[in-house]
mmCIF file of C-alpha atoms in Angstrom:
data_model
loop_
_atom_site.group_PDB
_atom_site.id
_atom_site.type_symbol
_atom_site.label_atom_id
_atom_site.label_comp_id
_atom_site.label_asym_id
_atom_site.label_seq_id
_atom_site.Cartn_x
_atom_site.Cartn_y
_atom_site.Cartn_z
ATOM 1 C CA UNK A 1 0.000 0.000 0.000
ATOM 2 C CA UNK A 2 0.520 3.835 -0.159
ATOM 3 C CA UNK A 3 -0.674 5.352 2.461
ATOM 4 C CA UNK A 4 -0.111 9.678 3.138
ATOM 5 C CA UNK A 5 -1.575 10.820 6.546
ATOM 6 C CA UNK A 6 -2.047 14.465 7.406
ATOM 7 C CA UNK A 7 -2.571 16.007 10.876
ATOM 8 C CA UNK A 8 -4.161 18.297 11.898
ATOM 9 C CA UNK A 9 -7.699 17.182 9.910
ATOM 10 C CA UNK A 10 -9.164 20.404 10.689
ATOM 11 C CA UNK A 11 -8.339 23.767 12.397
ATOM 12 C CA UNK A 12 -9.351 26.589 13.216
ATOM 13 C CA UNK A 13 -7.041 29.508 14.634
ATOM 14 C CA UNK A 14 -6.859 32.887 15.267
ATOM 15 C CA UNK A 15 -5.819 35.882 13.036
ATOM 16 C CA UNK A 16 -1.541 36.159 14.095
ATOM 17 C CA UNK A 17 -1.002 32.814 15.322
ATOM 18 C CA UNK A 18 0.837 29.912 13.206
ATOM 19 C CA UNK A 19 -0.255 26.511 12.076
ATOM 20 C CA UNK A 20 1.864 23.717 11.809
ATOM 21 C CA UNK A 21 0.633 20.573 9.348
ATOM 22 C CA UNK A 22 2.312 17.522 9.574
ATOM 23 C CA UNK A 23 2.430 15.159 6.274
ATOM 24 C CA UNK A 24 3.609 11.565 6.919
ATOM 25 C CA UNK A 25 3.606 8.502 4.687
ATOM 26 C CA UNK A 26 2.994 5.566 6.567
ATOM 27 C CA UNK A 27 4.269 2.691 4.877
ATOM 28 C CA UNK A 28 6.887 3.675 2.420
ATOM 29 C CA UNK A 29 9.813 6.250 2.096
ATOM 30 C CA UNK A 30 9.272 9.752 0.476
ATOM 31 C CA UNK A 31 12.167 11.028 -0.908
ATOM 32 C CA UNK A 32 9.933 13.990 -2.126
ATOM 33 C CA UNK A 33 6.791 15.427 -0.676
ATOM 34 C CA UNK A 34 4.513 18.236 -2.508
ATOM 35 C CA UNK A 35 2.202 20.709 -0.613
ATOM 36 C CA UNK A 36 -1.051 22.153 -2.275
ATOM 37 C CA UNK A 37 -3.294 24.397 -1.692
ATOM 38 C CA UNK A 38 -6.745 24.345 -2.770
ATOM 39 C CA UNK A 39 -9.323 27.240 -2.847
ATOM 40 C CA UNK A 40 -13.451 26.318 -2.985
ATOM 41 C CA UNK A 41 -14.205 25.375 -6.109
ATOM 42 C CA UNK A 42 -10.521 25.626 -7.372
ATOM 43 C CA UNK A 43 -7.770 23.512 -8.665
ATOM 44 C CA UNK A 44 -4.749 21.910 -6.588
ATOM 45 C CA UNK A 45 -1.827 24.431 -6.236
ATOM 46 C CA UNK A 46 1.327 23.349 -6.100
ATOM 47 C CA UNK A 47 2.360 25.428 -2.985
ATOM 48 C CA UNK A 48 5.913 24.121 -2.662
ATOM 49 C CA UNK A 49 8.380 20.660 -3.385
ATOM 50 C CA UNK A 50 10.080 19.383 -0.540
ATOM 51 C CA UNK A 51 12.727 17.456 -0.850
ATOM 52 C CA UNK A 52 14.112 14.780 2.308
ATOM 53 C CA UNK A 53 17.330 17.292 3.749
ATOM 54 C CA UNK A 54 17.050 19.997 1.279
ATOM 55 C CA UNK A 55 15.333 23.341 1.193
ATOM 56 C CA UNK A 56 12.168 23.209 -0.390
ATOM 57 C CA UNK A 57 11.630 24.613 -3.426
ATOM 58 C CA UNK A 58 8.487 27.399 -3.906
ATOM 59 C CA UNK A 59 6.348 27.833 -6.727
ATOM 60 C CA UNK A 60 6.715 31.854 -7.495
ATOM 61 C CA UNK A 61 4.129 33.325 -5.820
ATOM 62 C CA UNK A 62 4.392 31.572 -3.007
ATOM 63 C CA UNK A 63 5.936 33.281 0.306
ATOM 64 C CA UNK A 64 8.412 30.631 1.566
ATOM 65 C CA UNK A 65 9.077 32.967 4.941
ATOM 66 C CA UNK A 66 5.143 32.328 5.532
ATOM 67 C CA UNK A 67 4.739 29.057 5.174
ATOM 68 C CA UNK A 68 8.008 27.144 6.186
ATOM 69 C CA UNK A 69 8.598 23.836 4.856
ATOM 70 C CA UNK A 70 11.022 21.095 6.420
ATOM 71 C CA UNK A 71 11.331 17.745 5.431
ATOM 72 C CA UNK A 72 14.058 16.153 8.129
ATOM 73 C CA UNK A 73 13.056 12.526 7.728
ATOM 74 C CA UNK A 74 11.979 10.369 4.420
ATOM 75 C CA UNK A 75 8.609 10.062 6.330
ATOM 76 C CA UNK A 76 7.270 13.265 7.247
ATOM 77 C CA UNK A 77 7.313 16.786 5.743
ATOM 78 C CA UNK A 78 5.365 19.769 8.140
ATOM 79 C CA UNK A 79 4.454 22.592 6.258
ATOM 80 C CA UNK A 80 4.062 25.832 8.741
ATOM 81 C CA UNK A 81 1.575 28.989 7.967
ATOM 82 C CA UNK A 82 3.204 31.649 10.155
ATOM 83 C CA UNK A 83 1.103 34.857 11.302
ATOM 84 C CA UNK A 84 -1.915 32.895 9.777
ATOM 85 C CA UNK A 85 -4.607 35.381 8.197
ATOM 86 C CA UNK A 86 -8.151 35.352 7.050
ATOM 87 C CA UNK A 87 -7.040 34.789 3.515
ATOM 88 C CA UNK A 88 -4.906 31.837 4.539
ATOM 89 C CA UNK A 89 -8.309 29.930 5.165
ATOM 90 C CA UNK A 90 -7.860 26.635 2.462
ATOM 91 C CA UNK A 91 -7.474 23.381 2.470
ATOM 92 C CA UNK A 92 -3.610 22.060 2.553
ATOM 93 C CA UNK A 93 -3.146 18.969 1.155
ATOM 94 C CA UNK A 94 0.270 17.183 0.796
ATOM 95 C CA UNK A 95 1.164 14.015 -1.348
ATOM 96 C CA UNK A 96 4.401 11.865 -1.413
ATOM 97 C CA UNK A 97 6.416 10.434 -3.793
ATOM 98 C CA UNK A 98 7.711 6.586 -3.638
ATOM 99 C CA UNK A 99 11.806 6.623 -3.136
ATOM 100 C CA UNK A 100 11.612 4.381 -5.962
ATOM 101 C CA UNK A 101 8.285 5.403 -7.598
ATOM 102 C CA UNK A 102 7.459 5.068 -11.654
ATOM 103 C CA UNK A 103 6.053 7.939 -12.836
ATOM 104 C CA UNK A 104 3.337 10.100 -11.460
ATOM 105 C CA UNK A 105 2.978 8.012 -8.181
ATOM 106 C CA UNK A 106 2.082 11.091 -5.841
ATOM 107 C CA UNK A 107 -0.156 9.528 -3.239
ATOM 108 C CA UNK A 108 -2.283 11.873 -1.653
ATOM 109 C CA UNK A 109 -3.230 13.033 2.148
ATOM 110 C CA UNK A 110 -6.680 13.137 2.752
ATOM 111 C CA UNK A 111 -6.008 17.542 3.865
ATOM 112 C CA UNK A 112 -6.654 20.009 6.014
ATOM 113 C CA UNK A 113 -8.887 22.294 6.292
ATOM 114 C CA UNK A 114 -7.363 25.782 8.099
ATOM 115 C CA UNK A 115 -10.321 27.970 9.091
ATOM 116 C CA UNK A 116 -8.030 31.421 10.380
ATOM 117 C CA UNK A 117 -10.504 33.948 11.933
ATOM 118 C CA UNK B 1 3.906 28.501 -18.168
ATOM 119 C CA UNK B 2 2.397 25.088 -17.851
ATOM 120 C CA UNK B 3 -1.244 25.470 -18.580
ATOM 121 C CA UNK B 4 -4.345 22.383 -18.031
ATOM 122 C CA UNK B 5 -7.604 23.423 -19.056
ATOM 123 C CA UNK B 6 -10.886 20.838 -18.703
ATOM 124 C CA UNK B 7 -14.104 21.123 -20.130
ATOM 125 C CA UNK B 8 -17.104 21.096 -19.031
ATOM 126 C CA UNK B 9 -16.701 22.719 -16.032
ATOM 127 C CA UNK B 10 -19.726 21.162 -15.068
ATOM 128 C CA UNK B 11 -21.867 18.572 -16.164
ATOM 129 C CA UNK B 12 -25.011 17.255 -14.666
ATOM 130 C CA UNK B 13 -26.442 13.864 -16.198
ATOM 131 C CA UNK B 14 -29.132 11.435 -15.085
ATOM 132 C CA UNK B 15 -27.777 7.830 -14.221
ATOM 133 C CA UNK B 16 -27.357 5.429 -16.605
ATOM 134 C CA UNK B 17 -26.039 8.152 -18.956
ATOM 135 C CA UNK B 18 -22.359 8.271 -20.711
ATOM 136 C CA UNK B 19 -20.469 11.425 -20.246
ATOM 137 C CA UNK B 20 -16.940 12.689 -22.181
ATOM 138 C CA UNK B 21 -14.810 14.918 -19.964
ATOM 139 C CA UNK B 22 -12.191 16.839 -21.779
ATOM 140 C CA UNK B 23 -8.516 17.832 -20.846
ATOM 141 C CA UNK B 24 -6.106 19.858 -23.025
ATOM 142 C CA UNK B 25 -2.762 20.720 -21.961
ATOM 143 C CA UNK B 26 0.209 23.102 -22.824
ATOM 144 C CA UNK B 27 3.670 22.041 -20.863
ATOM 145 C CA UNK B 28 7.293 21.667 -21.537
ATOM 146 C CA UNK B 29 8.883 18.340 -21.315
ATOM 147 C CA UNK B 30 5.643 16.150 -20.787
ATOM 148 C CA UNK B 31 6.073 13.101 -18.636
ATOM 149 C CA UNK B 32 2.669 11.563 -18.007
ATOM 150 C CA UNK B 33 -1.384 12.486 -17.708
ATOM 151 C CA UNK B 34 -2.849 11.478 -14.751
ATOM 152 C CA UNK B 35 -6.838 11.530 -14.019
ATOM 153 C CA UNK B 36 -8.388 11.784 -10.323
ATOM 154 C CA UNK B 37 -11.689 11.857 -8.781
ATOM 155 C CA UNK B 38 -12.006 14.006 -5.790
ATOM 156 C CA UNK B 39 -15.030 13.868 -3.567
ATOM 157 C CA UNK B 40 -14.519 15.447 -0.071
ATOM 158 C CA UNK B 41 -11.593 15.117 0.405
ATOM 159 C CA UNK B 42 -8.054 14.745 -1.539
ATOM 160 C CA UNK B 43 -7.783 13.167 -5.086
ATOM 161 C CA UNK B 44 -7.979 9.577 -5.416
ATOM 162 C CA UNK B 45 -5.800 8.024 -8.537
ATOM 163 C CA UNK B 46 -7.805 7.018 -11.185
ATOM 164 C CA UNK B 47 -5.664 6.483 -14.263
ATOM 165 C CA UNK B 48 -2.073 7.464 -15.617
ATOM 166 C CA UNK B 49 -1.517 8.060 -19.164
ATOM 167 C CA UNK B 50 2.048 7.909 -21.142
ATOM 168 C CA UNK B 51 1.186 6.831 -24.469
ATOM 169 C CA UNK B 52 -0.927 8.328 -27.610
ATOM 170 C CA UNK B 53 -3.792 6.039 -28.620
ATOM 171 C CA UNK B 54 -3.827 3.016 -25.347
ATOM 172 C CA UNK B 55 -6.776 2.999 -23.824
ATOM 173 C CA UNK B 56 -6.977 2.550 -20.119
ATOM 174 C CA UNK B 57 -9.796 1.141 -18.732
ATOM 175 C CA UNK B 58 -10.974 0.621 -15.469
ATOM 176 C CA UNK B 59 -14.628 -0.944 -15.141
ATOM 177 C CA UNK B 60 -17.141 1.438 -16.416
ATOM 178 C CA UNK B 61 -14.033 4.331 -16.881
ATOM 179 C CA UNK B 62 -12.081 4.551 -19.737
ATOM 180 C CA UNK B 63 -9.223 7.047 -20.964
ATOM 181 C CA UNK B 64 -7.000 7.362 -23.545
ATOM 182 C CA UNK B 65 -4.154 10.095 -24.381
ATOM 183 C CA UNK B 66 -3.435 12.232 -27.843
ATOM 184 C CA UNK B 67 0.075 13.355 -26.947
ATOM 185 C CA UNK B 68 0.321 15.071 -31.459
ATOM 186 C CA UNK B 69 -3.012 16.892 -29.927
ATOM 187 C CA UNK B 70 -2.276 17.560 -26.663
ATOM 188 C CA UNK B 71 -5.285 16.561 -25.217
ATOM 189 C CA UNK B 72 -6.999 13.151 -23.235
ATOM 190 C CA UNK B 73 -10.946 12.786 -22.444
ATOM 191 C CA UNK B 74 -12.292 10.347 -19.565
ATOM 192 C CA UNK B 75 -15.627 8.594 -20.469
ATOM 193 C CA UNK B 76 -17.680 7.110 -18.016
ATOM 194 C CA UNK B 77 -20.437 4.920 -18.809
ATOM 195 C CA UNK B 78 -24.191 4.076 -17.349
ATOM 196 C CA UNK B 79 -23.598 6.940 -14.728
ATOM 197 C CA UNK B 80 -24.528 6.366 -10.937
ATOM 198 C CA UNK B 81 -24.887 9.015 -7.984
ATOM 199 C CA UNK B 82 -22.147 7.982 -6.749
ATOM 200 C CA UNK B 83 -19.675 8.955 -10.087
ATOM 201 C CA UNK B 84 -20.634 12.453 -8.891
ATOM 202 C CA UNK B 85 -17.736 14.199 -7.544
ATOM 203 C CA UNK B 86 -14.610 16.700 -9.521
ATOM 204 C CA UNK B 87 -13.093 14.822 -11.842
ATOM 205 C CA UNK B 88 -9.381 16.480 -12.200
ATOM 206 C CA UNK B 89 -6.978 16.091 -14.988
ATOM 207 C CA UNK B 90 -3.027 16.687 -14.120
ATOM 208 C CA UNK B 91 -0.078 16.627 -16.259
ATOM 209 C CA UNK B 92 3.500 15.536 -14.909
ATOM 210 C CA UNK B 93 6.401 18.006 -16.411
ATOM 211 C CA UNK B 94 9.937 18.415 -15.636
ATOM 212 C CA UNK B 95 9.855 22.362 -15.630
ATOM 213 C CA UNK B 96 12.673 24.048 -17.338
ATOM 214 C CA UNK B 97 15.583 24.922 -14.866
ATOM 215 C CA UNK B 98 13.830 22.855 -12.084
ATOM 216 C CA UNK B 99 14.618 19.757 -10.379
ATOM 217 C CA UNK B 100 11.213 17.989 -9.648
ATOM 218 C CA UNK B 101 8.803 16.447 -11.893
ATOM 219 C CA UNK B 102 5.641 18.647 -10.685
ATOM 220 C CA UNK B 103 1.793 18.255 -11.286
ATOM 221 C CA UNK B 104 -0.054 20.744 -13.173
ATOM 222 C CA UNK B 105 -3.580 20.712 -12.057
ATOM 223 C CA UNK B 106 -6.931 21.591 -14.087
ATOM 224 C CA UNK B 107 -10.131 22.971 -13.108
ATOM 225 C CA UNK B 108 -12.169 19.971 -12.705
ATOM 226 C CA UNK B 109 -15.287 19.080 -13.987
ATOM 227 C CA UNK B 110 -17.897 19.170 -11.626
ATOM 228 C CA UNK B 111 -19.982 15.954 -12.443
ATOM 229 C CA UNK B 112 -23.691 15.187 -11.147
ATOM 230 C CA UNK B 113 -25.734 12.585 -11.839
ATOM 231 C CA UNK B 114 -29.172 12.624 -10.497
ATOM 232 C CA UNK B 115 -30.968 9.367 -9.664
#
């Protein structure tokens, strides 16, 4: 199996405080982990790649001082929203990449849902 | 920039119907097509695509890739309520100067089937 857990499932916060969201796969290695972000009724963004003992890399756009990324073992990546605002309300969702995976086998977290009031 | 755009963006059917969902795609240095379903929560995998003209199927989903037209469709056949959900298409790149392959998402088509 392939199996990508995310914690928190849910939370809510207030306006100034920061949000840590832990990505782990369960049963296999992940030499590379990808965080998304996902607006209602929009597409997956590719927030950032994360890569196990390297700095991640961020999509442009993306504010890598606001949301930190570290990836220190080959099974979890956290992905942090610092000073969390109102328009930092989405849903996060990671996937991981197989250490040895064919193509295109990103497997999934099931999200979070931040909710920053 | 790497660009995925589906079609319909929505689509509501009555069951038992057969519905064509469209993806066209504009990236540099291609490496695969990949189709999900996403209900509440994250995607779940439905099919990967590499090759022009090889249809994938997968019960009563099929696919099937143009790589000379850039584009794939995913038919579904005799719809049920449950085969409502987004159905998102994403294409694997290498992106010039980067280091990861990285997934290019679409909009989604929004698929309902009434009972």
């Amino acid at each position: 199996g392939a199996v990508v857990s995310q914690h928190p499932s849910r939370v809510i916060c207030k306006s100034g405080t920061s949000v840590k969201i832990e990505c782990r796969s369960l049963d296999f290695q992940a030499t590379t982990m990808f965080w998304y972000r996902q607006f209602p009724k929009q597409s997956l963004m590719l927030m950032a790649t994360s890569n196990e003992g390297s700095k991640a890399t961020y999509e442009q756009g993306v504010e890598k001082d606001k949301f930190l990324i570290n990836h220190a073992s080959l099974t979890l990546s956290t992905l942090t929203v610092t000073s969390a605002h109102p328009e930092d309300s989405s849903f996060y969702i990671c996937s991981a990449r197989k250490r040895q995976g064919s193509v295109g086998t990103q497997y999934f977290g099931p999200g979070t849902r931040l909710l920053v009031l | 920039e790497d660009k995925v755009v589906q079609s319909p963006l929505s689509l509501v059917v009555h069951e038992g119907d057969t519905v064509t969902l469209n993806c066209s795609y504009e990236v540099t240095n291609f490496r695969s097509l990949l189709w999900y379903k996403q209900e509440k929560k994250a995607p779940t995998f439905l099919f990967m695509l590499t090759s022009s003209g090889i249809e994938k199927k997968s019960g009563r989903l099929s696919s099937i890739l143009d790589k000379k037209e850039l584009f794939s469709i995913l038919n579904i056949t005799a719809t049920q309520t449950g085969d409502s959900a987004v159905y998102l298409c994403a294409v694997e790149a290498y992106p010039s100067g980067g280091s990861n392959y990285k997934l290019t998402f679409g909009k989604g088509t929004l698929l309902t089937v009434n009972p």
